[in-house]
mmCIF file with all atom_site columns, C-alpha atoms in Angstrom:
data_model
loop_
_atom_site.group_PDB
_atom_site.id
_atom_site.type_symbol
_atom_site.label_atom_id
_atom_site.label_alt_id
_atom_site.label_comp_id
_atom_site.label_asym_id
_atom_site.label_entity_id
_atom_site.label_seq_id
_atom_site.pdbx_PDB_ins_code
_atom_site.Cartn_x
_atom_site.Cartn_y
_atom_site.Cartn_z
_atom_site.occupancy
_atom_site.B_iso_or_equiv
_atom_site.pdbx_formal_charge
_atom_site.auth_seq_id
_atom_site.auth_comp_id
_atom_site.auth_asym_id
_atom_site.auth_atom_id
_atom_site.pdbx_PDB_model_num
ATOM 1   C CA . MET A 1 1   ? -80.411  -17.101 -49.159  1.00 52.00 ? 1   MET A CA 1
ATOM 2   C CA . LYS A 1 2   ? -83.425  -15.972 -47.196  1.00 54.00 ? 2   LYS A CA 1
ATOM 3   C CA . ARG A 1 3   ? -82.926  -12.653 -49.171  1.00 54.00 ? 3   ARG A CA 1
ATOM 4   C CA . VAL A 1 4   ? -82.915  -14.273 -52.552  1.00 44.00 ? 4   VAL A CA 1
ATOM 5   C CA . LEU A 1 5   ? -85.961  -16.195 -51.587  1.00 43.00 ? 5   LEU A CA 1
ATOM 6   C CA . GLY A 1 6   ? -87.700  -12.924 -50.302  1.00 44.00 ? 6   GLY A CA 1
ATOM 7   C CA . VAL A 1 7   ? -86.976  -11.096 -53.711  1.00 40.00 ? 7   VAL A CA 1
ATOM 8   C CA . VAL A 1 8   ? -88.176  -13.869 -55.694  1.00 41.00 ? 8   VAL A CA 1
ATOM 9   C CA . LEU A 1 9   ? -91.487  -14.134 -53.488  1.00 40.00 ? 9   LEU A CA 1
ATOM 10  C CA . VAL A 1 10  ? -92.184  -10.510 -53.863  1.00 40.00 ? 10  VAL A CA 1
ATOM 11  C CA . ALA A 1 11  ? -91.369  -10.640 -57.330  1.00 42.00 ? 11  ALA A CA 1
ATOM 12  C CA . THR A 1 12  ? -93.871  -13.636 -58.096  1.00 42.00 ? 12  THR A CA 1
ATOM 13  C CA . LEU A 1 13  ? -96.601  -11.911 -55.742  1.00 41.00 ? 13  LEU A CA 1
ATOM 14  C CA . LEU A 1 14  ? -96.165  -8.358  -57.814  1.00 43.00 ? 14  LEU A CA 1
ATOM 15  C CA . TRP A 1 15  ? -95.885  -9.857  -61.285  1.00 40.00 ? 15  TRP A CA 1
ATOM 16  C CA . PRO A 1 16  ? -99.791  -10.666 -61.841  1.00 40.00 ? 16  PRO A CA 1
ATOM 17  C CA . VAL A 1 17  ? -100.358 -7.021  -60.593  1.00 37.00 ? 17  VAL A CA 1
ATOM 18  C CA . ALA A 1 18  ? -97.747  -5.354  -62.998  1.00 38.00 ? 18  ALA A CA 1
ATOM 19  C CA . THR A 1 19  ? -98.918  -7.664  -66.132  1.00 35.00 ? 19  THR A CA 1
ATOM 20  C CA . THR A 1 20  ? -102.581 -6.839  -65.484  1.00 38.00 ? 20  THR A CA 1
ATOM 21  C CA . ALA A 1 21  ? -102.053 -2.913  -64.915  1.00 40.00 ? 21  ALA A CA 1
ATOM 22  C CA . ALA A 1 22  ? -99.711  -2.758  -68.084  1.00 47.00 ? 22  ALA A CA 1
ATOM 23  C CA . LYS A 1 23  ? -102.589 -4.739  -70.147  1.00 63.00 ? 23  LYS A CA 1
ATOM 24  C CA . ALA A 1 24  ? -104.126 -2.143  -72.370  1.00 78.00 ? 24  ALA A CA 1
ATOM 25  C CA . ASP A 1 25  ? -107.992 -1.495  -72.084  1.00 96.00 ? 25  ASP A CA 1
ATOM 26  C CA . GLY A 1 26  ? -109.327 -1.764  -75.584  1.00 96.00 ? 26  GLY A CA 1
ATOM 27  C CA . LYS A 1 27  ? -112.565 0.225   -74.800  1.00 96.00 ? 27  LYS A CA 1
ATOM 28  C CA . GLU A 1 28  ? -110.657 3.001   -73.014  1.00 97.00 ? 28  GLU A CA 1
ATOM 29  C CA . ILE A 1 29  ? -108.140 3.254   -76.090  1.00 97.00 ? 29  ILE A CA 1
ATOM 30  C CA . PHE A 1 30  ? -111.056 3.265   -78.374  1.00 96.00 ? 30  PHE A CA 1
ATOM 31  C CA . LEU A 1 31  ? -113.046 6.116   -76.427  1.00 96.00 ? 31  LEU A CA 1
ATOM 32  C CA . ALA A 1 32  ? -109.944 8.152   -76.210  1.00 96.00 ? 32  ALA A CA 1
ATOM 33  C CA . THR A 1 33  ? -108.914 7.704   -80.119  1.00 96.00 ? 33  THR A CA 1
ATOM 34  C CA . CYS A 1 34  ? -111.248 5.829   -82.363  1.00 95.00 ? 34  CYS A CA 1
ATOM 35  C CA . GLY A 1 35  ? -114.161 7.343   -80.486  1.00 94.00 ? 35  GLY A CA 1
ATOM 36  C CA . ASN A 1 36  ? -113.497 10.760  -81.755  1.00 95.00 ? 36  ASN A CA 1
ATOM 37  C CA . CYS A 1 37  ? -115.156 9.658   -85.128  1.00 95.00 ? 37  CYS A CA 1
ATOM 38  C CA . HIS A 1 38  ? -117.029 6.211   -84.509  1.00 95.00 ? 38  HIS A CA 1
ATOM 39  C CA . PHE A 1 39  ? -119.843 6.164   -82.448  1.00 93.00 ? 39  PHE A CA 1
ATOM 40  C CA . LEU A 1 40  ? -120.009 3.132   -79.939  1.00 92.00 ? 40  LEU A CA 1
ATOM 41  C CA . THR A 1 41  ? -123.403 2.038   -81.173  1.00 91.00 ? 41  THR A CA 1
ATOM 42  C CA . ARG A 1 42  ? -125.821 2.674   -84.250  1.00 87.00 ? 42  ARG A CA 1
ATOM 43  C CA . ASP A 1 43  ? -127.962 5.453   -83.420  1.00 90.00 ? 43  ASP A CA 1
ATOM 44  C CA . PRO A 1 44  ? -130.508 6.450   -86.296  1.00 88.00 ? 44  PRO A CA 1
ATOM 45  C CA . ALA A 1 45  ? -131.601 9.651   -84.669  1.00 92.00 ? 45  ALA A CA 1
ATOM 46  C CA . ARG A 1 46  ? -127.747 10.907  -84.848  1.00 92.00 ? 46  ARG A CA 1
ATOM 47  C CA . ARG A 1 47  ? -127.315 9.835   -88.447  1.00 89.00 ? 47  ARG A CA 1
ATOM 48  C CA . ASP A 1 48  ? -126.485 13.128  -89.389  1.00 92.00 ? 48  ASP A CA 1
ATOM 49  C CA . ASP A 1 49  ? -123.910 13.704  -86.793  1.00 93.00 ? 49  ASP A CA 1
ATOM 50  C CA . MET A 1 50  ? -121.953 10.592  -87.960  1.00 93.00 ? 50  MET A CA 1
ATOM 51  C CA . VAL A 1 51  ? -118.681 11.253  -89.536  1.00 94.00 ? 51  VAL A CA 1
ATOM 52  C CA . ALA A 1 52  ? -117.599 7.375   -89.406  1.00 95.00 ? 52  ALA A CA 1
ATOM 53  C CA . PRO A 1 53  ? -119.587 4.243   -89.246  1.00 95.00 ? 53  PRO A CA 1
ATOM 54  C CA . PRO A 1 54  ? -120.656 3.210   -85.805  1.00 95.00 ? 54  PRO A CA 1
ATOM 55  C CA . ILE A 1 55  ? -118.268 0.522   -84.190  1.00 95.00 ? 55  ILE A CA 1
ATOM 56  C CA . ASP A 1 56  ? -120.906 -1.876  -83.353  1.00 94.00 ? 56  ASP A CA 1
ATOM 57  C CA . MET A 1 57  ? -122.010 -2.445  -87.020  1.00 92.00 ? 57  MET A CA 1
ATOM 58  C CA . MET A 1 58  ? -118.370 -2.630  -88.157  1.00 95.00 ? 58  MET A CA 1
ATOM 59  C CA . ALA A 1 59  ? -117.626 -5.278  -85.726  1.00 96.00 ? 59  ALA A CA 1
ATOM 60  C CA . VAL A 1 60  ? -120.711 -7.127  -87.037  1.00 94.00 ? 60  VAL A CA 1
ATOM 61  C CA . HIS A 1 61  ? -119.348 -6.639  -90.537  1.00 94.00 ? 61  HIS A CA 1
ATOM 62  C CA . VAL A 1 62  ? -115.785 -7.752  -89.828  1.00 96.00 ? 62  VAL A CA 1
ATOM 63  C CA . ARG A 1 63  ? -117.277 -10.597 -87.707  1.00 95.00 ? 63  ARG A CA 1
ATOM 64  C CA . LEU A 1 64  ? -119.142 -11.816 -90.747  1.00 94.00 ? 64  LEU A CA 1
ATOM 65  C CA . ALA A 1 65  ? -116.156 -11.470 -92.922  1.00 95.00 ? 65  ALA A CA 1
ATOM 66  C CA . THR A 1 66  ? -113.779 -13.362 -90.746  1.00 96.00 ? 66  THR A CA 1
ATOM 67  C CA . GLY A 1 67  ? -116.447 -16.132 -90.142  1.00 95.00 ? 67  GLY A CA 1
ATOM 68  C CA . GLY A 1 68  ? -116.589 -15.375 -86.216  1.00 94.00 ? 68  GLY A CA 1
ATOM 69  C CA . ASN A 1 69  ? -112.828 -16.165 -85.838  1.00 97.00 ? 69  ASN A CA 1
ATOM 70  C CA . ARG A 1 70  ? -111.485 -13.956 -83.179  1.00 97.00 ? 70  ARG A CA 1
ATOM 71  C CA . ASP A 1 71  ? -108.094 -14.103 -84.165  1.00 98.00 ? 71  ASP A CA 1
ATOM 72  C CA . ALA A 1 72  ? -108.853 -13.544 -87.907  1.00 98.00 ? 72  ALA A CA 1
ATOM 73  C CA . PHE A 1 73  ? -111.071 -10.637 -86.802  1.00 97.00 ? 73  PHE A CA 1
ATOM 74  C CA . VAL A 1 74  ? -108.261 -9.325  -84.658  1.00 98.00 ? 74  VAL A CA 1
ATOM 75  C CA . ARG A 1 75  ? -105.720 -9.607  -87.622  1.00 98.00 ? 75  ARG A CA 1
ATOM 76  C CA . ARG A 1 76  ? -108.176 -7.862  -90.172  1.00 97.00 ? 76  ARG A CA 1
ATOM 77  C CA . VAL A 1 77  ? -109.121 -4.957  -87.935  1.00 97.00 ? 77  VAL A CA 1
ATOM 78  C CA . MET A 1 78  ? -105.345 -4.140  -87.181  1.00 97.00 ? 78  MET A CA 1
ATOM 79  C CA . ASP A 1 79  ? -104.571 -4.774  -90.877  1.00 97.00 ? 79  ASP A CA 1
ATOM 80  C CA . TYR A 1 80  ? -107.355 -2.362  -91.857  1.00 97.00 ? 80  TYR A CA 1
ATOM 81  C CA . VAL A 1 81  ? -106.531 0.574   -89.481  1.00 97.00 ? 81  VAL A CA 1
ATOM 82  C CA . ARG A 1 82  ? -103.019 0.420   -90.158  1.00 97.00 ? 82  ARG A CA 1
ATOM 83  C CA . ALA A 1 83  ? -103.446 0.787   -93.993  1.00 97.00 ? 83  ALA A CA 1
ATOM 84  C CA . PRO A 1 84  ? -107.081 1.417   -95.117  1.00 97.00 ? 84  PRO A CA 1
ATOM 85  C CA . ALA A 1 85  ? -107.792 0.466   -98.648  1.00 96.00 ? 85  ALA A CA 1
ATOM 86  C CA . PRO A 1 86  ? -111.250 -0.313  -100.403 1.00 94.00 ? 86  PRO A CA 1
ATOM 87  C CA . GLY A 1 87  ? -110.141 -3.613  -101.212 1.00 94.00 ? 87  GLY A CA 1
ATOM 88  C CA . LYS A 1 88  ? -109.995 -4.446  -97.329  1.00 95.00 ? 88  LYS A CA 1
ATOM 89  C CA . SER A 1 89  ? -113.304 -2.853  -96.448  1.00 94.00 ? 89  SER A CA 1
ATOM 90  C CA . VAL A 1 90  ? -116.087 -4.911  -95.226  1.00 94.00 ? 90  VAL A CA 1
ATOM 91  C CA . ASP A 1 91  ? -118.583 -2.245  -95.653  1.00 93.00 ? 91  ASP A CA 1
ATOM 92  C CA . ALA A 1 92  ? -118.687 -0.662  -99.102  1.00 93.00 ? 92  ALA A CA 1
ATOM 93  C CA . MET A 1 93  ? -121.591 1.452   -98.222  1.00 92.00 ? 93  MET A CA 1
ATOM 94  C CA . ALA A 1 94  ? -119.680 2.813   -95.386  1.00 93.00 ? 94  ALA A CA 1
ATOM 95  C CA . VAL A 1 95  ? -116.734 3.767   -97.704  1.00 94.00 ? 95  VAL A CA 1
ATOM 96  C CA . GLU A 1 96  ? -119.069 5.164   -100.046 1.00 95.00 ? 96  GLU A CA 1
ATOM 97  C CA . ARG A 1 97  ? -120.907 7.553   -97.590  1.00 93.00 ? 97  ARG A CA 1
ATOM 98  C CA . PHE A 1 98  ? -117.742 8.609   -95.348  1.00 95.00 ? 98  PHE A CA 1
ATOM 99  C CA . GLY A 1 99  ? -114.782 7.574   -97.384  1.00 95.00 ? 99  GLY A CA 1
ATOM 100 C CA . LEU A 1 100 ? -111.849 5.732   -95.934  1.00 95.00 ? 100 LEU A CA 1
ATOM 101 C CA . MET A 1 101 ? -110.359 6.302   -92.769  1.00 95.00 ? 101 MET A CA 1
ATOM 102 C CA . PRO A 1 102 ? -106.979 7.870   -92.358  1.00 95.00 ? 102 PRO A CA 1
ATOM 103 C CA . ALA A 1 103 ? -104.172 5.314   -91.222  1.00 96.00 ? 103 ALA A CA 1
ATOM 104 C CA . ILE A 1 104 ? -104.438 5.237   -87.718  1.00 96.00 ? 104 ILE A CA 1
ATOM 105 C CA . GLY A 1 105 ? -100.652 6.037   -87.494  1.00 95.00 ? 105 GLY A CA 1
ATOM 106 C CA . ASP A 1 106 ? -101.082 9.321   -89.148  1.00 96.00 ? 106 ASP A CA 1
ATOM 107 C CA . THR A 1 107 ? -103.729 10.384  -86.753  1.00 95.00 ? 107 THR A CA 1
ATOM 108 C CA . TYR A 1 108 ? -102.533 8.541   -83.549  1.00 96.00 ? 108 TYR A CA 1
ATOM 109 C CA . PRO A 1 109 ? -98.968  7.687   -84.031  1.00 97.00 ? 109 PRO A CA 1
ATOM 110 C CA . GLU A 1 110 ? -98.656  6.745   -80.298  1.00 97.00 ? 110 GLU A CA 1
ATOM 111 C CA . LEU A 1 111 ? -100.568 3.798   -80.472  1.00 97.00 ? 111 LEU A CA 1
ATOM 112 C CA . THR A 1 112 ? -98.961  0.585   -80.234  1.00 97.00 ? 112 THR A CA 1
ATOM 113 C CA . ASP A 1 113 ? -99.509  -2.737  -81.718  1.00 97.00 ? 113 ASP A CA 1
ATOM 114 C CA . ALA A 1 114 ? -100.541 -3.787  -78.363  1.00 97.00 ? 114 ALA A CA 1
ATOM 115 C CA . ASP A 1 115 ? -102.939 -0.897  -78.336  1.00 97.00 ? 115 ASP A CA 1
ATOM 116 C CA . LEU A 1 116 ? -104.392 -1.844  -81.599  1.00 97.00 ? 116 LEU A CA 1
ATOM 117 C CA . LYS A 1 117 ? -104.740 -5.493  -80.656  1.00 98.00 ? 117 LYS A CA 1
ATOM 118 C CA . ALA A 1 118 ? -106.578 -4.569  -77.445  1.00 98.00 ? 118 ALA A CA 1
ATOM 119 C CA . VAL A 1 119 ? -108.984 -2.435  -79.310  1.00 97.00 ? 119 VAL A CA 1
ATOM 120 C CA . ALA A 1 120 ? -109.649 -5.149  -81.969  1.00 97.00 ? 120 ALA A CA 1
ATOM 121 C CA . GLU A 1 121 ? -110.070 -7.646  -79.142  1.00 98.00 ? 121 GLU A CA 1
ATOM 122 C CA . TRP A 1 122 ? -112.602 -5.491  -77.194  1.00 97.00 ? 122 TRP A CA 1
ATOM 123 C CA . MET A 1 123 ? -114.547 -4.756  -80.381  1.00 96.00 ? 123 MET A CA 1
ATOM 124 C CA . PHE A 1 124 ? -115.092 -8.454  -81.080  1.00 96.00 ? 124 PHE A CA 1
ATOM 125 C CA . ASP A 1 125 ? -115.839 -9.333  -77.322  1.00 96.00 ? 125 ASP A CA 1
ATOM 126 C CA . ALA A 1 126 ? -118.228 -6.388  -76.832  1.00 93.00 ? 126 ALA A CA 1
ATOM 127 C CA . HIS A 1 127 ? -120.194 -7.111  -79.875  1.00 91.00 ? 127 HIS A CA 1
ATOM 128 C CA . LEU A 1 128 ? -120.516 -10.567 -79.948  1.00 89.00 ? 128 LEU A CA 1
ATOM 129 C CA . GLN A 1 129 ? -124.334 -10.403 -79.732  1.00 88.00 ? 129 GLN A CA 1
ATOM 130 C CA . ILE A 1 130 ? -124.990 -7.546  -82.194  1.00 82.00 ? 130 ILE A CA 1
ATOM 131 C CA . GLN A 1 131 ? -126.779 -8.370  -85.335  1.00 85.00 ? 131 GLN A CA 1
ATOM 132 C CA . ILE A 1 132 ? -127.206 -6.095  -88.507  1.00 77.00 ? 132 ILE A CA 1
ATOM 133 C CA . PRO A 1 133 ? -130.666 -4.553  -88.235  1.00 77.00 ? 133 PRO A CA 1
ATOM 134 C CA . PRO A 1 134 ? -133.377 -5.760  -90.707  1.00 75.00 ? 134 PRO A CA 1
ATOM 135 C CA . GLY A 1 135 ? -133.212 -3.967  -94.250  1.00 68.00 ? 135 GLY A CA 1
ATOM 136 C CA . MET A 1 136 ? -129.364 -3.166  -93.994  1.00 61.00 ? 136 MET A CA 1
ATOM 137 C CA . GLY A 1 137 ? -128.289 -5.999  -95.880  1.00 55.00 ? 137 GLY A CA 1
ATOM 138 C CA . THR A 1 138 ? -125.567 -8.520  -95.137  1.00 47.00 ? 138 THR A CA 1
ATOM 139 C CA . GLY A 1 139 ? -123.958 -9.388  -98.405  1.00 46.00 ? 139 GLY A CA 1
ATOM 140 C CA . MET A 1 140 ? -120.344 -9.861  -98.838  1.00 43.00 ? 140 MET A CA 1
ATOM 141 C CA . GLY A 1 141 ? -121.088 -10.377 -102.639 1.00 40.00 ? 141 GLY A CA 1
ATOM 142 C CA . GLY A 1 142 ? -119.129 -10.822 -105.666 1.00 35.00 ? 142 GLY A CA 1
ATOM 143 C CA . GLY A 1 143 ? -118.202 -7.113  -106.280 1.00 35.00 ? 143 GLY A CA 1
ATOM 144 C CA . MET A 1 144 ? -121.541 -6.216  -107.925 1.00 34.00 ? 144 MET A CA 1
ATOM 145 C CA . GLY A 1 145 ? -123.410 -5.436  -104.595 1.00 35.00 ? 145 GLY A CA 1
ATOM 146 C CA . MET A 1 146 ? -125.786 -8.432  -104.947 1.00 33.00 ? 146 MET A CA 1
ATOM 147 C CA . GLY A 1 147 ? -124.795 -10.062 -101.659 1.00 37.00 ? 147 GLY A CA 1
ATOM 148 C CA . GLY A 1 148 ? -124.994 -13.448 -100.687 1.00 36.00 ? 148 GLY A CA 1
ATOM 149 C CA . GLY A 1 149 ? -121.893 -14.566 -102.976 1.00 34.00 ? 149 GLY A CA 1
ATOM 150 C CA . MET A 1 150 ? -118.632 -15.778 -101.876 1.00 34.00 ? 150 MET A CA 1
ATOM 151 C CA . GLY A 1 151 ? -116.607 -13.636 -104.370 1.00 35.00 ? 151 GLY A CA 1
ATOM 152 C CA . GLY A 1 152 ? -113.708 -11.506 -103.186 1.00 37.00 ? 152 GLY A CA 1
ATOM 153 C CA . GLY A 1 153 ? -115.758 -8.280  -103.468 1.00 39.00 ? 153 GLY A CA 1
ATOM 154 C CA . MET A 1 154 ? -117.444 -6.452  -100.682 1.00 40.00 ? 154 MET A CA 1
ATOM 155 C CA . GLY A 1 155 ? -120.725 -5.747  -102.250 1.00 39.00 ? 155 GLY A CA 1
ATOM 156 C CA . ARG A 1 156 ? -123.318 -3.907  -100.554 1.00 38.00 ? 156 ARG A CA 1
ATOM 157 C CA . GLY A 1 157 ? -125.661 -6.698  -100.393 1.00 40.00 ? 157 GLY A CA 1
ATOM 158 C CA . ARG A 1 158 ? -129.395 -6.950  -100.600 1.00 36.00 ? 158 ARG A CA 1
ATOM 159 C CA . PRO A 1 159 ? -131.473 -5.798  -97.698  1.00 39.00 ? 159 PRO A CA 1
ATOM 160 C CA . GLN A 1 160 ? -132.929 -8.945  -96.008  1.00 35.00 ? 160 GLN A CA 1
#
């Protein structure tokens, strides 16, 4: 009986350590994978070096498109990176400039759903205070790029 209690006690004490260690670190995963194309932050001085939109700006666009709901944000990011499509994009200007990203599984097949979720959660949490800079526009318009609308399109929006 003492032996069983000892095993249960050790398992109980080690469980939080094991689960914490097993939890993926979204920023680390981002830097090792997504960061090969996406800058962490918008840097106008490096505009010509960009091959994909900076992740801070993408986080703002997704947050706006999902009404600031963390679960909806995470689902939207995971859905998009698995199967990018113009209709899923939250930034038509980014698609116009850079094209669609490849499906994440084509580039990094080793990433699990838990990894993708960790990255999406980190994106949401780390960029809560980031705003779209003046003049960049915030519209999520009705498909004609006029912004301000509630339509299904992802228009460019008017600069504000």
